[in-house]
Amino acid sequence: CITGSVAANNAQKKDDIDLLIITSPGTLWTTRLMLTVITELFQIRRRPKADINQVENKWCFNLFLDSGQLNSFASQQDIYTAHEILLAEPIYNQNQTYQKFLNSNQWVKKYLPNAWRIKKLQNKYQNKTSKKLLIYAVFGIIIIPIIKIIEPISYKLQKMYMIHRIKNETVTHSLAAFHPLDHRQRVIDWYNQRLQQYHIN
């Protein structure tokens, strides 16, 4: 999914492209490793310490999520997280993964019911040709078991590399959230202040 300013249709020319990647169960860290290598080779990856004026059109993988743990945000049920979930725009949707992501986070309806309804209507159907389904099946049977074997090694190596760089990021086996500048609490505080200002309970 595309997230951030591009998904919100308010990106500036110099902005990067934020992406949410949902992986097959038990393949998150190997997937991240492969994406990092490929995008580095093509010089399209935004690096963590890149200058703000040098990130135009760079791909920023700031959120990875294991499809076996799609409700990983259940502990952060607030309007900010609900907005971030519903803002995401799917660009590749194998096996209706995006619909499963929404269904696993139905709590967002409490905060943004209209946005939830629109998202559900927009992403109600998905059509795949039988040829594509066959390719996905072969890939799953052959490649994913291999990835799952090396997954623990990928996780340990990348966590060791990150251990002294982690600030506000969340790094687990099933979730990798890279937001060194976490705006969540600041936005929620601002939102609550506005509610009080207009005497809204």
Coordinates of N, CA, C and O in Angstrom, one line a residue, residues 80 181-193:
Y80 N -5.7 8.7 15.4 CA -4.5 8.8 14.6 C -4.2 7.5 13.9 O -4.0 7.5 12.6
L181 N 10.5 9.8 13.7 CA 9.8 11.0 14.2 C 8.3 10.6 14.4 O 7.6 10.7 13.4
D182 N 8.0 10.1 15.5 CA 6.6 9.6 15.7 C 5.7 10.8 16.1 O 5.8 11.4 17.1
H183 N 4.8 11.1 15.2 CA 3.9 12.2 15.4 C 2.6 11.8 16.1 O 1.7 12.7 16.3
R184 N 2.4 10.6 16.4 CA 1.2 10.1 16.9 C 0.7 10.9 18.2 O -0.4 11.4 18.2
Q185 N 1.5 10.9 19.2 CA 1.1 11.6 20.4 C 0.9 13.1 20.3 O -0.1 13.6 20.8
R186 N 1.7 13.7 19.5 CA 1.6 15.1 19.2 C 0.2 15.4 18.5 O -0.5 16.4 18.9
V187 N -0.1 14.6 17.5 CA -1.4 14.8 16.8 C -2.6 14.6 17.7 O -3.6 15.3 17.7
I188 N -2.5 13.5 18.5 CA -3.6 13.2 19.4 C -3.8 14.3 20.4 O -5.0 14.7 20.7
D189 N -2.7 14.9 21.0 CA -2.8 16.0 21.9 C -3.5 17.2 21.3 O -4.3 17.9 21.9
W190 N -3.0 17.5 20.1 CA -3.6 18.6 19.3 C -5.1 18.4 19.1 O -5.9 19.3 19.2
Y191 N -5.4 17.2 18.7 CA -6.9 16.9 18.4 C -7.7 17.0 19.7 O -8.8 17.6 19.6
N192 N -7.2 16.6 20.8 CA -8.0 16.7 22.1 C -8.1 18.2 22.5 O -9.1 18.6 23.0
Q193 N -7.1 19.0 22.2 CA -7.2 20.4 22.5 C -8.2 21.1 21.7 O -9.0 21.9 22.2

